[in-house]
Amino acid sequence: MRNIVILGSTGSIGKNALDIVDRNPDKLKVVGLAAGSNHEELARQVEKYRPTHVTLSDKTRLSTLKSTLSGSSVTVLEDTGFSNALEEISALPDTEVVLNAIVGVAGLRATASALVTGKIVALANKESMVAGGPILNALAEEHGGKIIPVDSEHSAIFQCLQAGKHDEIKRLVLTGSGGPFLDRVNLDDVPVSEALKHPNWNMGPKITIDSATMMNKGLEIIEAAYLFDLPAEKISVVIHPQSIVHSMVEFVDGAIIAQLSKPDMRLPIQNALLYPDRMPLDVCNLDLTEAISLEFRPPDMDKYISLKLAYRALNEGGISPTVLNAANEVAVKAFLDGRIKFTQICEIIRRTMDDLETGDIPDLNDVYRANMWAADVAEDFVYSYA
Ligand code: NDP
Ligand code: MG
């Protein structure tokens, strides 16, 4: 039996992860659950999965959760002057895997804490890796932690890499559906409701908007570079509207290895939670007795400046990816709140990157500082547009 902690358990990835727990009751035991604000759903999950520890980041709702759970044996962790509840729950003893499915850079402390205590981090929270990848890699190395990707493209690449050695990789090919606006020319006045309609995946609002701007693919370029220790020029993107080929690795001899399955996040989640084992999962089976068309085309780099910005951040290194991620979080929230236009999201990211000088990031505190700094600058741009 493997003890696991699920962070972001009330979200899209979190709920899919609990479905994987339901399918593997003799292999996975939930010992910790954490969420942002949805105390009612979290209380239901506590009732069903009986973890030893639980926490909620929203302080007011945490009080409500505490009263709901009073009398039960679960320990409700909260922030104090000396401790951070997300860090604490990610460091629980006798826990093998922490699934980080929190959205945004808010998940960074938890990823670091799990790695420092030598755990496997099943990483959906790509913003952790984008904001602090080199530091997280160093922490994993120093403390014996390991990151197993949950993001479907990186999970695919992780699997494809079994076919060759690191120095035999010619390039990684990240696939992307192109989102809801693949064939739309003018993106100036797209309403929030349309940007929230992803053609193939049902996901949380932030990543759905990231998919519409293609910044999701931009974040994934940076995530891949850090996860697989490869330079920007060895990472490419191809548009694949069917979302069946989840990504590919091309080796030096020209062989391209791909991973295919139905678009369903439960496969990469299960693979990470049960790593290195595989278990049956019928929901992801492709029916190859029926005709399937697979289409690939290059992305329009002029339309999706998000990809250019991601390559720029990766090539600049240092704080640039942190800045890009922070500005994106601020801009996406502003768009969802109706404060800016869709096309202003990437404009704000570019202007924030232009405004801030690049610099090295020696440790996590510098990441938090750079993140706050960039978020403030981006917020000023939002204000100037609104
Ligand atoms: P959702 O918005 O559906 O869920 C986010 C989860 O994070 C919720 O449980 C939310 O809690 C919790 N949360 C938010 N803020 C905090 C905080 N400050 N502290 C603790 N918990 C918090 O997002 P997704 O599940 O779609 O995405 C989660 C992560 O996984 C993102 O990084 C995304 O990029 C990545 N990912 C998602 C994919 C998908 O298919 N959904 C695919 C690949 C990657 P609450 O609801 O209670 O407020
Ligand atoms: Mg992805």
Coordinates of C-alpha atoms and ligand atoms in Angstrom, one line a residue:
M1 CA 0.0 0.0 0.0
R2 CA 1.4 3.4 -1.0
N3 CA 0.5 6.4 1.2
I4 CA -0.3 9.5 -0.9
V5 CA -1.1 13.2 -0.3
I6 CA -3.3 15.0 -2.9
L7 CA -2.9 18.8 -3.0
G8 CA -5.7 20.6 -5.0
S9 CA -8.0 17.6 -4.4
T10 CA -11.2 19.6 -5.1
G11 CA -10.0 20.6 -8.6
S12 CA -10.1 18.8 -12.0
I13 CA -6.9 16.9 -11.6
G14 CA -7.5 16.3 -7.9
K15 CA -10.9 14.7 -8.5
N16 CA -9.5 12.5 -11.3
A17 CA -6.7 11.4 -8.9
L18 CA -9.3 10.4 -6.4
D19 CA -11.0 8.3 -9.1
I20 CA -7.7 6.6 -9.6
V21 CA -7.6 5.9 -5.8
D22 CA -11.1 4.4 -6.1
R23 CA -9.9 2.1 -8.9
N24 CA -6.8 1.0 -6.9
P25 CA -8.0 0.6 -3.3
D26 CA -5.4 -2.1 -2.5
K27 CA -2.5 0.1 -3.8
L28 CA -3.2 3.7 -2.8
K29 CA -4.2 5.2 0.5
V30 CA -4.9 8.9 0.9
V31 CA -3.2 10.3 4.0
G32 CA -3.4 14.0 3.3
L33 CA -5.8 16.3 1.3
A34 CA -5.4 20.0 0.6
A35 CA -7.5 22.5 -1.3
G36 CA -7.9 26.3 -1.7
S37 CA -11.4 27.3 -0.7
N38 CA -14.0 24.6 -1.4
H39 CA -14.5 23.4 2.2
E40 CA -17.7 21.6 1.5
E41 CA -16.2 19.3 -1.2
L42 CA -13.1 18.8 1.0
A43 CA -15.2 17.8 4.0
R44 CA -17.0 15.2 1.8
Q45 CA -13.6 13.9 0.6
V46 CA -12.4 13.7 4.2
E47 CA -15.5 11.7 5.1
K48 CA -14.9 9.2 2.2
Y49 CA -11.1 8.8 2.2
R50 CA -10.4 9.3 6.0
P51 CA -6.9 11.0 5.6
T52 CA -4.9 11.7 8.8
H53 CA -4.2 15.3 7.8
V54 CA -6.1 18.0 5.9
T55 CA -5.7 21.7 5.1
L56 CA -7.5 24.6 3.3
S57 CA -5.7 27.8 2.3
D58 CA -8.6 30.1 2.6
K59 CA -8.5 31.1 6.3
T60 CA -12.2 31.9 6.8
R61 CA -13.3 28.7 5.2
L62 CA -10.7 26.8 7.1
S63 CA -12.6 27.8 10.4
T64 CA -15.8 26.4 8.9
L65 CA -14.0 23.2 7.9
K66 CA -12.6 22.9 11.4
S67 CA -16.1 23.1 12.9
T68 CA -17.5 20.6 10.4
L69 CA -14.7 18.1 11.2
S70 CA -14.6 18.7 14.9
G71 CA -14.9 15.4 16.8
S72 CA -13.3 13.4 13.9
S73 CA -9.8 12.1 14.2
V74 CA -8.4 14.1 11.2
T75 CA -5.7 16.7 12.0
V76 CA -6.5 20.1 10.4
L77 CA -3.3 21.9 9.7
E78 CA -3.1 25.7 9.6
D79 CA -0.5 28.3 8.9
T80 CA 1.2 29.7 12.0
G81 CA 4.0 32.2 12.5
F82 CA 6.5 29.3 12.3
S83 CA 4.9 26.9 9.9
N84 CA 3.1 26.7 6.5
A85 CA 0.3 24.1 6.3
L86 CA 0.9 23.2 2.7
E87 CA 4.6 22.6 3.4
E88 CA 3.7 20.6 6.4
I89 CA 1.2 18.3 4.7
S90 CA 3.7 17.8 1.8
A91 CA 6.3 16.6 4.3
L92 CA 4.2 14.1 6.3
P93 CA 6.3 11.1 7.3
D94 CA 5.4 7.6 5.9
T95 CA 4.2 9.2 2.7
E96 CA 5.7 8.1 -0.6
V97 CA 3.9 10.4 -3.2
V98 CA 2.6 13.9 -3.1
L99 CA 0.4 14.7 -6.1
N100 CA 0.6 18.5 -6.6
A101 CA -2.5 19.6 -8.4
I102 CA -2.7 23.1 -7.0
V103 CA -3.1 25.8 -9.7
G104 CA -0.4 28.4 -10.0
V105 CA 2.8 29.4 -8.2
A106 CA 0.9 28.9 -4.9
G107 CA 2.0 25.2 -5.3
L108 CA 5.8 25.9 -5.3
R109 CA 6.4 25.7 -1.6
A110 CA 4.6 22.3 -1.5
T111 CA 6.7 20.9 -4.3
A112 CA 9.9 22.0 -2.6
S113 CA 8.8 20.6 0.7
A114 CA 8.0 17.2 -0.7
L115 CA 11.3 17.0 -2.5
V116 CA 13.3 18.1 0.6
T117 CA 11.7 15.2 2.5
G118 CA 12.7 12.8 -0.2
K119 CA 9.3 12.0 -1.7
I120 CA 8.1 11.4 -5.2
V121 CA 6.2 14.5 -6.5
A122 CA 3.6 13.6 -9.0
L123 CA 3.7 17.0 -10.6
A124 CA 0.6 18.5 -12.4
N125 CA 1.4 22.0 -11.0
K126 CA 3.6 23.0 -13.9
E127 CA 3.9 26.5 -12.6
S128 CA 6.2 25.2 -9.8
M129 CA 8.6 23.9 -12.4
V130 CA 8.4 27.0 -14.6
A131 CA 9.0 29.4 -11.7
G132 CA 11.7 27.4 -9.9
G133 CA 12.8 24.4 -12.0
P134 CA 16.5 24.6 -11.6
I135 CA 16.2 25.0 -7.8
L136 CA 13.6 22.1 -7.5
N137 CA 16.0 19.9 -9.5
A138 CA 18.8 20.7 -7.2
L139 CA 16.6 20.0 -4.1
A140 CA 15.5 16.7 -5.5
E141 CA 19.1 15.7 -6.2
E142 CA 20.3 16.8 -2.8
H143 CA 17.5 15.1 -0.7
G144 CA 16.7 12.1 -2.8
G145 CA 13.3 13.3 -4.0
K146 CA 11.9 12.6 -7.5
I147 CA 9.6 14.4 -9.9
I148 CA 7.3 12.3 -12.0
P149 CA 5.3 14.4 -14.5
V150 CA 1.5 14.4 -14.6
D151 CA 1.2 16.9 -17.4
S152 CA 0.1 14.6 -20.3
E153 CA 2.8 15.8 -22.7
H154 CA 5.6 15.3 -20.2
S155 CA 4.2 12.0 -19.0
A156 CA 4.2 10.9 -22.7
I157 CA 7.8 12.1 -23.1
F158 CA 8.8 10.4 -19.8
Q159 CA 7.5 7.1 -21.2
C160 CA 9.0 7.7 -24.7
L161 CA 12.4 8.3 -23.2
Q162 CA 12.6 4.7 -22.2
A163 CA 13.5 4.0 -25.8
G164 CA 16.9 5.7 -25.8
K165 CA 19.7 7.5 -23.8
H166 CA 19.7 11.2 -22.9
D167 CA 22.6 12.0 -25.4
E168 CA 20.7 10.2 -28.1
I169 CA 17.8 12.6 -28.0
K170 CA 17.5 14.8 -31.1
R171 CA 14.5 16.8 -29.9
L172 CA 11.3 16.6 -27.9
V173 CA 8.1 17.3 -29.8
L174 CA 5.3 18.6 -27.6
T175 CA 1.9 18.3 -29.1
G176 CA -0.9 20.8 -28.6
S177 CA -4.5 20.9 -29.8
G178 CA -4.3 24.6 -30.6
G179 CA -7.2 25.3 -28.2
P180 CA -10.5 26.8 -29.2
F181 CA -9.1 29.5 -31.4
L182 CA -6.9 27.4 -33.7
D183 CA -8.6 28.6 -36.9
R184 CA -9.9 32.0 -35.7
V185 CA -8.0 35.0 -37.1
N186 CA -9.1 38.0 -35.0
L187 CA -8.8 37.3 -31.3
D188 CA -9.3 40.9 -30.1
D189 CA -12.8 40.6 -28.7
V190 CA -13.2 37.0 -27.7
P191 CA -15.5 36.7 -24.7
V192 CA -14.4 34.8 -21.5
S193 CA -17.1 32.2 -22.1
E194 CA -15.7 31.2 -25.5
A195 CA -12.1 31.1 -24.3
L196 CA -13.3 28.7 -21.5
K197 CA -14.5 26.2 -24.1
H198 CA -11.6 23.8 -24.8
P199 CA -12.3 21.4 -27.6
N200 CA -10.8 18.2 -26.1
W201 CA -10.1 18.6 -22.4
N202 CA -12.2 19.5 -19.4
M203 CA -9.9 21.4 -17.1
G204 CA -9.8 24.2 -14.5
P205 CA -10.3 27.8 -15.7
K206 CA -6.7 29.0 -15.5
I207 CA -5.2 26.2 -17.7
T208 CA -8.1 26.5 -20.1
I209 CA -7.3 30.1 -20.7
D210 CA -3.6 29.2 -21.0
S211 CA -4.6 26.7 -23.7
A212 CA -6.5 29.4 -25.6
T213 CA -3.5 31.7 -25.6
M214 CA -1.2 28.8 -26.1
M215 CA 0.7 30.0 -23.1
N216 CA 0.0 26.5 -21.7
K217 CA 2.3 25.2 -24.4
G218 CA 4.8 27.9 -23.6
L219 CA 4.8 26.9 -20.0
E220 CA 5.2 23.3 -21.1
I221 CA 8.3 24.2 -23.2
I222 CA 10.0 25.5 -20.1
E223 CA 8.7 22.7 -17.9
A224 CA 10.1 20.2 -20.4
A225 CA 13.5 21.9 -20.5
Y226 CA 13.8 21.7 -16.8
L227 CA 12.3 18.2 -16.3
F228 CA 14.4 16.6 -19.0
D229 CA 17.5 18.8 -18.8
L230 CA 17.4 19.9 -22.5
P231 CA 18.1 23.3 -24.1
A232 CA 15.4 25.3 -25.9
E233 CA 16.5 24.3 -29.4
K234 CA 15.8 20.7 -28.6
I235 CA 12.2 21.3 -27.7
S236 CA 9.6 21.9 -30.5
V237 CA 5.8 22.2 -30.7
V238 CA 3.5 20.8 -33.2
I239 CA -0.3 21.3 -33.5
H240 CA -2.2 18.1 -33.3
P241 CA -6.0 18.9 -33.0
Q242 CA -7.1 15.4 -32.1
S243 CA -5.1 15.2 -28.8
I244 CA -4.4 11.5 -29.2
V245 CA -0.6 11.6 -29.6
H246 CA 0.4 13.2 -26.3
S247 CA 4.0 14.0 -27.3
M248 CA 7.0 12.5 -29.0
V249 CA 10.7 12.1 -28.8
E250 CA 12.9 12.1 -31.9
F251 CA 16.2 10.3 -31.5
V252 CA 19.4 11.0 -33.4
D253 CA 18.8 8.2 -35.8
G254 CA 15.5 9.7 -36.9
A255 CA 13.3 7.3 -35.0
I256 CA 10.3 9.1 -33.5
I257 CA 8.7 7.4 -30.4
A258 CA 5.2 8.6 -29.5
Q259 CA 2.6 7.8 -26.8
L260 CA -1.0 7.5 -27.8
S261 CA -4.2 7.2 -25.8
K262 CA -7.6 8.8 -25.5
P263 CA -7.4 12.3 -24.0
D264 CA -8.0 11.5 -20.4
M265 CA -5.8 12.8 -17.5
R266 CA -6.4 9.6 -15.5
L267 CA -3.7 7.8 -17.4
P268 CA -0.8 10.2 -16.6
I269 CA -2.1 10.5 -13.1
Q270 CA -2.2 6.8 -12.5
N271 CA 1.2 6.3 -14.0
A272 CA 2.7 8.9 -11.7
L273 CA 0.9 7.6 -8.6
L274 CA 1.8 4.0 -9.2
Y275 CA 5.2 4.6 -10.7
P276 CA 7.0 2.5 -11.9
D277 CA 4.1 0.1 -12.3
R278 CA 1.3 0.1 -14.9
M279 CA -2.3 -1.0 -14.1
P280 CA -5.3 -1.6 -16.4
L281 CA -7.3 1.6 -17.1
D282 CA -10.1 0.9 -19.6
V283 CA -11.2 4.6 -20.0
C284 CA -8.1 5.4 -22.0
N285 CA -8.2 2.6 -24.5
L286 CA -8.1 3.7 -28.2
D287 CA -10.3 1.6 -30.5
L288 CA -7.9 0.9 -33.4
T289 CA -10.5 -1.2 -35.2
E290 CA -12.1 2.2 -36.2
A291 CA -10.5 4.7 -38.6
I292 CA -8.6 7.4 -36.7
S293 CA -7.1 10.5 -38.4
L294 CA -4.1 12.0 -36.9
E295 CA -3.1 15.5 -38.1
F296 CA 0.0 17.5 -37.4
R297 CA 0.9 21.0 -38.5
P298 CA 3.4 23.6 -37.4
P299 CA 2.2 26.3 -35.0
D300 CA 1.7 29.9 -36.3
M301 CA 4.4 31.6 -34.4
D302 CA 3.1 35.1 -35.3
K303 CA -0.3 34.4 -34.0
Y304 CA 0.8 32.7 -30.8
I305 CA 3.4 35.1 -29.4
S306 CA 3.1 33.1 -26.2
L307 CA 5.4 30.5 -27.7
K308 CA 8.0 33.2 -28.7
L309 CA 7.8 34.6 -25.1
A310 CA 8.4 31.1 -23.6
Y311 CA 11.5 30.5 -25.8
R312 CA 12.7 33.9 -25.0
A313 CA 12.3 33.3 -21.2
L314 CA 14.1 29.9 -21.5
N315 CA 17.0 31.4 -23.4
E316 CA 17.4 34.3 -21.0
G317 CA 17.2 31.9 -18.1
G318 CA 17.6 33.2 -14.5
I319 CA 14.4 35.0 -13.3
S320 CA 12.9 35.3 -16.8
P321 CA 10.7 32.1 -16.6
T322 CA 9.6 33.1 -13.1
V323 CA 8.6 36.6 -14.4
L324 CA 6.8 35.1 -17.4
N325 CA 4.8 32.8 -15.1
A326 CA 3.9 35.5 -12.6
A327 CA 2.8 38.0 -15.3
N328 CA 0.7 35.3 -16.9
E329 CA -1.1 34.4 -13.7
V330 CA -1.9 38.1 -13.1
A331 CA -3.0 38.6 -16.7
V332 CA -5.2 35.5 -16.9
K333 CA -6.9 36.4 -13.7
A334 CA -7.6 39.9 -15.0
F335 CA -9.0 38.5 -18.2
L336 CA -11.3 36.1 -16.3
D337 CA -12.4 39.0 -14.1
G338 CA -13.3 40.9 -17.3
R339 CA -10.6 43.6 -16.6
I340 CA -8.6 43.2 -19.8
K341 CA -9.0 41.8 -23.4
F342 CA -7.9 38.4 -24.4
T343 CA -5.0 39.7 -26.6
Q344 CA -3.8 41.9 -23.7
I345 CA -2.8 38.8 -21.8
C346 CA 0.4 38.2 -23.8
E347 CA 1.0 41.9 -24.2
I348 CA 1.2 42.3 -20.5
I349 CA 3.5 39.3 -20.2
R350 CA 5.8 40.7 -22.9
R351 CA 5.8 44.2 -21.3
T352 CA 6.5 42.8 -17.8
M353 CA 9.4 40.8 -19.2
D354 CA 10.7 43.9 -21.1
D355 CA 10.5 46.0 -17.9
L356 CA 12.5 43.6 -15.6
E357 CA 16.2 43.0 -15.9
T358 CA 17.2 39.4 -16.0
G359 CA 19.1 38.1 -13.1
D360 CA 20.2 34.8 -11.5
I361 CA 18.1 32.9 -9.0
P362 CA 20.3 31.3 -6.4
D363 CA 17.5 30.0 -4.1
L364 CA 13.8 29.7 -3.5
N365 CA 13.5 33.0 -1.6
D366 CA 14.8 34.7 -4.8
V367 CA 12.1 32.9 -6.7
Y368 CA 9.4 34.2 -4.3
R369 CA 10.8 37.7 -4.5
A370 CA 11.0 37.7 -8.4
N371 CA 7.5 36.3 -8.5
M372 CA 6.1 39.1 -6.3
W373 CA 8.1 41.8 -8.1
A374 CA 6.8 40.6 -11.6
A375 CA 3.2 40.2 -10.3
D376 CA 3.3 43.9 -9.1
V377 CA 4.6 45.1 -12.4
A378 CA 2.0 43.1 -14.4
E379 CA -0.7 44.3 -12.1
D380 CA 0.3 47.9 -12.9
F381 CA -0.1 47.1 -16.6
V382 CA -3.5 45.6 -16.0
Y383 CA -4.5 48.8 -14.2
S384 CA -3.3 50.9 -17.1
Y385 CA -5.5 48.9 -19.5
A386 CA -8.6 48.6 -17.4
Ligands
NDP1 P1 -8.6 23.5 -10.9 O1 -8.8 25.0 -11.0 O2 -9.6 22.6 -11.4 O3 -8.2 23.1 -9.5 C1 -7.2 23.8 -8.7 C2 -7.1 23.2 -7.4 O4 -6.1 23.9 -6.6 C3 -8.4 23.2 -6.5 O5 -8.4 22.1 -5.7 C4 -8.2 24.5 -5.7 O6 -8.9 24.5 -4.5 C5 -6.7 24.3 -5.4 N1 -6.0 25.6 -5.0 C6 -6.1 26.8 -5.6 N2 -5.4 27.7 -5.0 C7 -4.8 27.1 -3.9 C8 -4.0 27.5 -2.8 N3 -3.6 28.7 -2.7 N4 -3.7 26.5 -1.9 C9 -4.2 25.3 -2.0 N5 -5.0 24.8 -3.0 C10 -5.3 25.7 -3.9 O7 -7.2 23.3 -11.8 P2 -6.7 22.0 -12.6 O8 -7.0 20.8 -11.8 O9 -7.2 22.1 -13.9 O10 -5.2 22.3 -12.6 C11 -4.3 22.1 -11.5 C12 -2.9 22.1 -12.0 O11 -2.7 21.0 -12.9 C13 -2.5 23.4 -12.8 O12 -1.2 23.7 -12.5 C14 -2.6 22.9 -14.2 O13 -1.8 23.7 -15.1 C15 -2.2 21.5 -14.1 N6 -2.7 20.6 -15.2 C16 -4.0 20.4 -15.3 C17 -4.5 19.6 -16.3 C18 -6.0 19.3 -16.4 O14 -6.4 18.5 -17.2 N7 -6.9 19.9 -15.6 C19 -3.7 19.0 -17.3 C20 -2.3 19.2 -17.1 C21 -1.8 20.0 -16.0 P3 -10.4 25.1 -4.4 O15 -11.2 24.6 -5.6 O16 -10.9 24.5 -3.2 O17 -10.3 26.5 -4.4
MG2 MG -0.3 19.5 -20.9

